PDB file of C-alpha atoms in Angstrom:
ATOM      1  CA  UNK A  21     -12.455   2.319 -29.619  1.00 73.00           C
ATOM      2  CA  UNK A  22     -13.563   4.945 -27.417  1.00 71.00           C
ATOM      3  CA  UNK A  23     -17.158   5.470 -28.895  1.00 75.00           C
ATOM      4  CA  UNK A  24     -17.903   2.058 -28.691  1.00 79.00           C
ATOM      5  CA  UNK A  25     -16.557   2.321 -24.624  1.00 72.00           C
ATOM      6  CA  UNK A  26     -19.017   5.201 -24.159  1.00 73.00           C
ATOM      7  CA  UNK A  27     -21.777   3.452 -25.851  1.00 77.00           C
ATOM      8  CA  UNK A  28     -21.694  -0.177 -23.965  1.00 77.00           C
ATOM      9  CA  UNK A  29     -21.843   1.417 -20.541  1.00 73.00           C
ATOM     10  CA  UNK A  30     -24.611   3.278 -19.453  1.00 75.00           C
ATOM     11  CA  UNK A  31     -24.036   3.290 -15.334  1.00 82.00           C
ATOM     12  CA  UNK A  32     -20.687   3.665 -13.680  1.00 82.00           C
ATOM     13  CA  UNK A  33     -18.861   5.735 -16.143  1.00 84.00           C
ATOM     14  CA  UNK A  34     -18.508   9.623 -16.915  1.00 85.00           C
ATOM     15  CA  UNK A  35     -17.586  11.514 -19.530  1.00 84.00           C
ATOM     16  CA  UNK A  36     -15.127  14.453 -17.959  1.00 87.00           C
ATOM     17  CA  UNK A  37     -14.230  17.357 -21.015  1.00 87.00           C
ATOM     18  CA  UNK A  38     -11.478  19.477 -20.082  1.00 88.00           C
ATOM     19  CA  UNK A  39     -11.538  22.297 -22.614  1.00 88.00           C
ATOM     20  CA  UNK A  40      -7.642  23.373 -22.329  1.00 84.00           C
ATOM     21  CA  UNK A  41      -4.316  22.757 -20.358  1.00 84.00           C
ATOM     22  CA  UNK A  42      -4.586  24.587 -16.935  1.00 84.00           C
ATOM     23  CA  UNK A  43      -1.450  25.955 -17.716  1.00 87.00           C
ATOM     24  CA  UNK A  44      -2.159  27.185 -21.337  1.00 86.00           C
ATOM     25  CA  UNK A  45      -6.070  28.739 -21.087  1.00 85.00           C
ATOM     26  CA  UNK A  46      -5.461  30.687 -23.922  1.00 89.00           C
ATOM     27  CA  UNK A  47      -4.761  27.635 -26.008  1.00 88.00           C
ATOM     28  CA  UNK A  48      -7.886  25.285 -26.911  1.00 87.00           C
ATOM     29  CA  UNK A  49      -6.797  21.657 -26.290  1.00 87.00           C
ATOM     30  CA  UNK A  50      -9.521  19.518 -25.210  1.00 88.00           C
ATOM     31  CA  UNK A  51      -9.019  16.021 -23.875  1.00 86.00           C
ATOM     32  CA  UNK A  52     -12.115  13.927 -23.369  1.00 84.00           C
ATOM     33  CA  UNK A  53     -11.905  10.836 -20.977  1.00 85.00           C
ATOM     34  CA  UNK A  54     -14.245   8.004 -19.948  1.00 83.00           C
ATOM     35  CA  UNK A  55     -13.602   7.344 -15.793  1.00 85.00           C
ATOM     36  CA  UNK A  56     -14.561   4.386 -14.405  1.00 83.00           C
ATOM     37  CA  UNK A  57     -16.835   5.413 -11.270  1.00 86.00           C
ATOM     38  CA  UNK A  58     -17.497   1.908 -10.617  1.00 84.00           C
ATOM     39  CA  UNK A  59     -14.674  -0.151 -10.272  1.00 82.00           C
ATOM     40  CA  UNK A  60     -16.608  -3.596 -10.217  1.00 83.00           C
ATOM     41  CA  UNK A  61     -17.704  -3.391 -14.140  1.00 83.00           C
ATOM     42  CA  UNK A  62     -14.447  -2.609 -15.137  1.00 80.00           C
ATOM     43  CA  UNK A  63     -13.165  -5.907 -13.279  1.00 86.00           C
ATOM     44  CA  UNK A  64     -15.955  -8.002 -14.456  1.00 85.00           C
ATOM     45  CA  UNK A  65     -14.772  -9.343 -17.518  1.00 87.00           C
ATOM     46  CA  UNK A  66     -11.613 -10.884 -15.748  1.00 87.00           C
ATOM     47  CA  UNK A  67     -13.431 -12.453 -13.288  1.00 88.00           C
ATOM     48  CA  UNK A  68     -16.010 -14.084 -16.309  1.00 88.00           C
ATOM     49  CA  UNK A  69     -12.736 -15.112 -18.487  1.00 90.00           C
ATOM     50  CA  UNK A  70     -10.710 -16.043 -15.876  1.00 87.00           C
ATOM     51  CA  UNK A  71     -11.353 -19.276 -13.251  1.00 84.00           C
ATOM     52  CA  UNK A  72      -8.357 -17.876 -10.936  1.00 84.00           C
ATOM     53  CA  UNK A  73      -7.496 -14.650 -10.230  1.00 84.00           C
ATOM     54  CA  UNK A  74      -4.866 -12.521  -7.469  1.00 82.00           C
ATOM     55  CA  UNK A  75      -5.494  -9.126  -6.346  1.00 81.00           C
ATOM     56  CA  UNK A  76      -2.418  -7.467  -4.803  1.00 76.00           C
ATOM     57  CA  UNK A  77      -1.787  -4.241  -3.629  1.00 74.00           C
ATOM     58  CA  UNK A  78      -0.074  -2.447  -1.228  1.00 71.00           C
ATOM     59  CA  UNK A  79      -2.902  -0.394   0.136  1.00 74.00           C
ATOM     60  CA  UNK A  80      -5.954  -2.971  -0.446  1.00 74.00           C
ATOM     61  CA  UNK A  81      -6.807  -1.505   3.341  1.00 77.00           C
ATOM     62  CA  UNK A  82      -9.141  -3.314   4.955  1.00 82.00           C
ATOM     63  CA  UNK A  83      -8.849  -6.227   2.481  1.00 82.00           C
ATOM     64  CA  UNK A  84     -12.413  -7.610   3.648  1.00 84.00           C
ATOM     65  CA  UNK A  85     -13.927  -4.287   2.057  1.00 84.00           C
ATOM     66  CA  UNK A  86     -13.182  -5.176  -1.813  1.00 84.00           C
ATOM     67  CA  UNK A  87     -14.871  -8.120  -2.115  1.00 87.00           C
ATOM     68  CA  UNK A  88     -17.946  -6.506  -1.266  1.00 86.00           C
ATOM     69  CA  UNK A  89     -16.670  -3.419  -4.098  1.00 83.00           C
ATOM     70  CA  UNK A  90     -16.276  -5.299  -6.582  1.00 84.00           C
ATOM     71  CA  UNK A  91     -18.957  -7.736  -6.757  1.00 82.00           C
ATOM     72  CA  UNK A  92     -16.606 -11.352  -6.045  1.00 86.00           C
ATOM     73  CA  UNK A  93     -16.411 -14.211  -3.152  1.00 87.00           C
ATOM     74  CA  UNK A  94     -13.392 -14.738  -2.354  1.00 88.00           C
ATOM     75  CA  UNK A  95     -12.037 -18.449  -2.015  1.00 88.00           C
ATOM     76  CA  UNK A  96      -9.069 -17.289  -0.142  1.00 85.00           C
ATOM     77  CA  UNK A  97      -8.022 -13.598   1.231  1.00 84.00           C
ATOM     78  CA  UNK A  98      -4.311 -13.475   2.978  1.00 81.00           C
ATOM     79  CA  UNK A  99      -2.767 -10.399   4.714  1.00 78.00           C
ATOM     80  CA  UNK A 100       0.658 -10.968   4.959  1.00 74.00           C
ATOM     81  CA  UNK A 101       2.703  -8.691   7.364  1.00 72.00           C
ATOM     82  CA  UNK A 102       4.970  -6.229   6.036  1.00 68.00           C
ATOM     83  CA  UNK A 103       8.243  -4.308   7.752  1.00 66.00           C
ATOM     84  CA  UNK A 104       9.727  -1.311   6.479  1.00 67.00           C
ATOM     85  CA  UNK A 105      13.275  -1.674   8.561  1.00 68.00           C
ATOM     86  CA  UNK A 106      14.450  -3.662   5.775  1.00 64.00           C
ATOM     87  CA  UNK A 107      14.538  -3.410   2.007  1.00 62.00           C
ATOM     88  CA  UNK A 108      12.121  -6.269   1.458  1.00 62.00           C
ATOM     89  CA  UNK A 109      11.013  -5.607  -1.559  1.00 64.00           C
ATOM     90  CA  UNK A 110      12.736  -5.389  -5.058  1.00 68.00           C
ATOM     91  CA  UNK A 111      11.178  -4.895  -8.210  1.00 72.00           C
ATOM     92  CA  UNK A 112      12.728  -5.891 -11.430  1.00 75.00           C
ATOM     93  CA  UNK A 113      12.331  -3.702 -14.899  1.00 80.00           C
ATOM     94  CA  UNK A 114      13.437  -6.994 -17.353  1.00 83.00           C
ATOM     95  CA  UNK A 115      13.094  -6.473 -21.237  1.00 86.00           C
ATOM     96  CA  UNK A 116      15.244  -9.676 -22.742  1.00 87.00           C
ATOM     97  CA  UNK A 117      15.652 -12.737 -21.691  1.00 87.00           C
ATOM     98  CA  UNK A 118      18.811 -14.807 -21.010  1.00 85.00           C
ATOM     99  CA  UNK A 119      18.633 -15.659 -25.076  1.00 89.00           C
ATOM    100  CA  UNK A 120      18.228 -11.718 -25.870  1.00 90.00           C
ATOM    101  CA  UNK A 121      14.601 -12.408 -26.833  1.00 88.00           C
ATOM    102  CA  UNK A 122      12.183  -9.672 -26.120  1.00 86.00           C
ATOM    103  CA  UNK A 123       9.781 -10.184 -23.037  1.00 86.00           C
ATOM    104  CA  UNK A 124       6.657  -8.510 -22.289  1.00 83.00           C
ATOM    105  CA  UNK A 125       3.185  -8.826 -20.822  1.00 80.00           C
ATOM    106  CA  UNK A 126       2.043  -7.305 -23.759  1.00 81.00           C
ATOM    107  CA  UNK A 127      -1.233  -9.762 -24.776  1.00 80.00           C
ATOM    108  CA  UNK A 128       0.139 -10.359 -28.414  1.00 82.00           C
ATOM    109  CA  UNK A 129       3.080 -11.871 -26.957  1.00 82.00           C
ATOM    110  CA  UNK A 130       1.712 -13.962 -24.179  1.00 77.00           C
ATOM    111  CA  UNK A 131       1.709 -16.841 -25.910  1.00 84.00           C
ATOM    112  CA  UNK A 132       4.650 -16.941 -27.414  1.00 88.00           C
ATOM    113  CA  UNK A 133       6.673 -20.102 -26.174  1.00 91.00           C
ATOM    114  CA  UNK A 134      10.093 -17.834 -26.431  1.00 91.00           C
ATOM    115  CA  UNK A 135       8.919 -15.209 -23.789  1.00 89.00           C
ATOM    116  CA  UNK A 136       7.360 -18.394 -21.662  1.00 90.00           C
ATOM    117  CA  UNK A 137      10.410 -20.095 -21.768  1.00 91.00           C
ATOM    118  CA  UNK A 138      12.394 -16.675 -20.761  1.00 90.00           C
ATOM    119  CA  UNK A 139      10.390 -15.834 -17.607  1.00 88.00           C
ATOM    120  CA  UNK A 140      10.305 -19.670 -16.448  1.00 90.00           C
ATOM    121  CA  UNK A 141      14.504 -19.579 -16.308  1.00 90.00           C
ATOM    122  CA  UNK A 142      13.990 -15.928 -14.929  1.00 87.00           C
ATOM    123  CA  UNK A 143      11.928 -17.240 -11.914  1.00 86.00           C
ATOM    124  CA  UNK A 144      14.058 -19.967 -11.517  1.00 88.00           C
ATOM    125  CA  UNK A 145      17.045 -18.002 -11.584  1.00 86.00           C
ATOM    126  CA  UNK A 146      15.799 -15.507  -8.956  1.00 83.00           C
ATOM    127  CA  UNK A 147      14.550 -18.084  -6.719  1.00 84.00           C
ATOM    128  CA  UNK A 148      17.881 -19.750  -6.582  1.00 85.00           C
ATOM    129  CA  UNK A 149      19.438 -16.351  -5.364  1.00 81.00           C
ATOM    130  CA  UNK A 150      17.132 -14.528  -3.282  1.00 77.00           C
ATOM    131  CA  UNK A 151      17.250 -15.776   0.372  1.00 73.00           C
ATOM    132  CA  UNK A 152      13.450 -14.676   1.645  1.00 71.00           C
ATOM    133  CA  UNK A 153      11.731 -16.043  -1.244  1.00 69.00           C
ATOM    134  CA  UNK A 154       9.919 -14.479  -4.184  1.00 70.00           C
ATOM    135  CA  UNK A 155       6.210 -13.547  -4.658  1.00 66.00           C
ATOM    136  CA  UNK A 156       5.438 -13.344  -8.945  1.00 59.00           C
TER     137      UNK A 156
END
């Protein structure tokens, strides 16, 4: 919960109050967040839990600066060119599978060999169809 978030870090977070809604002064609403003011200990449990992990992004610019950010070596960094003349890129909302099962990232449901199953013959599908490839 969020007391226990404020009380495990003591560097590289804030606590920002705002006491009302800009567009309401007269109203008190306060909203209290904790910002992360160090990206690298909010990425740090990934990298302990996981033995692989991707970092993508459009505007990682220059990539060879967020290694150094956020505390990692790198085994492999890749640039890959992009073009804006065509529509290369086309992202897909999907919700149910072929079967009409429920999908998700959600961490609950990761595991489940129903949504596993779903985005396998999703990928599969897509890569049968799509002419340039697919990055997922």
């Amino acid at each position: 919960d969020f007391s226990t978030l404020v009380g495990t870090y003591q560097k590289g977070f804030a606590l920002i109050l705002e006491p009302y809604d800009e567009r309401y002064p007269n109203i008190p609403d306060p909203v209290f967040q904790l910002c992360c003011l160090d990206a690298s200990l909010a990425v740090r449990p990934v990298f302990e839990r996981f033995s692989s992990v991707f970092i993508t992004s459009g505007t990682l610019s220059p990539i060879e600066l967020y290694p150094r950010l956020l505390s990692f070596n790198p085994v492999c960094i890749s640039s890959l060119p992009m073009t804006l003349t065509r529509d290369c890129l086309c992202p897909m909302v999907i919700t149910r599978g072929a079967d009409q099962q429920g999908v998700s990232t959600k961490f609950d449901m990761r595991d489940d060999p129903g949504v596993i199953q779903n985005y396998g013959r999703i990928l599969i599908d897509m890569a049968a169809s799509v002419p340039d490839g697919l990055v997922a």
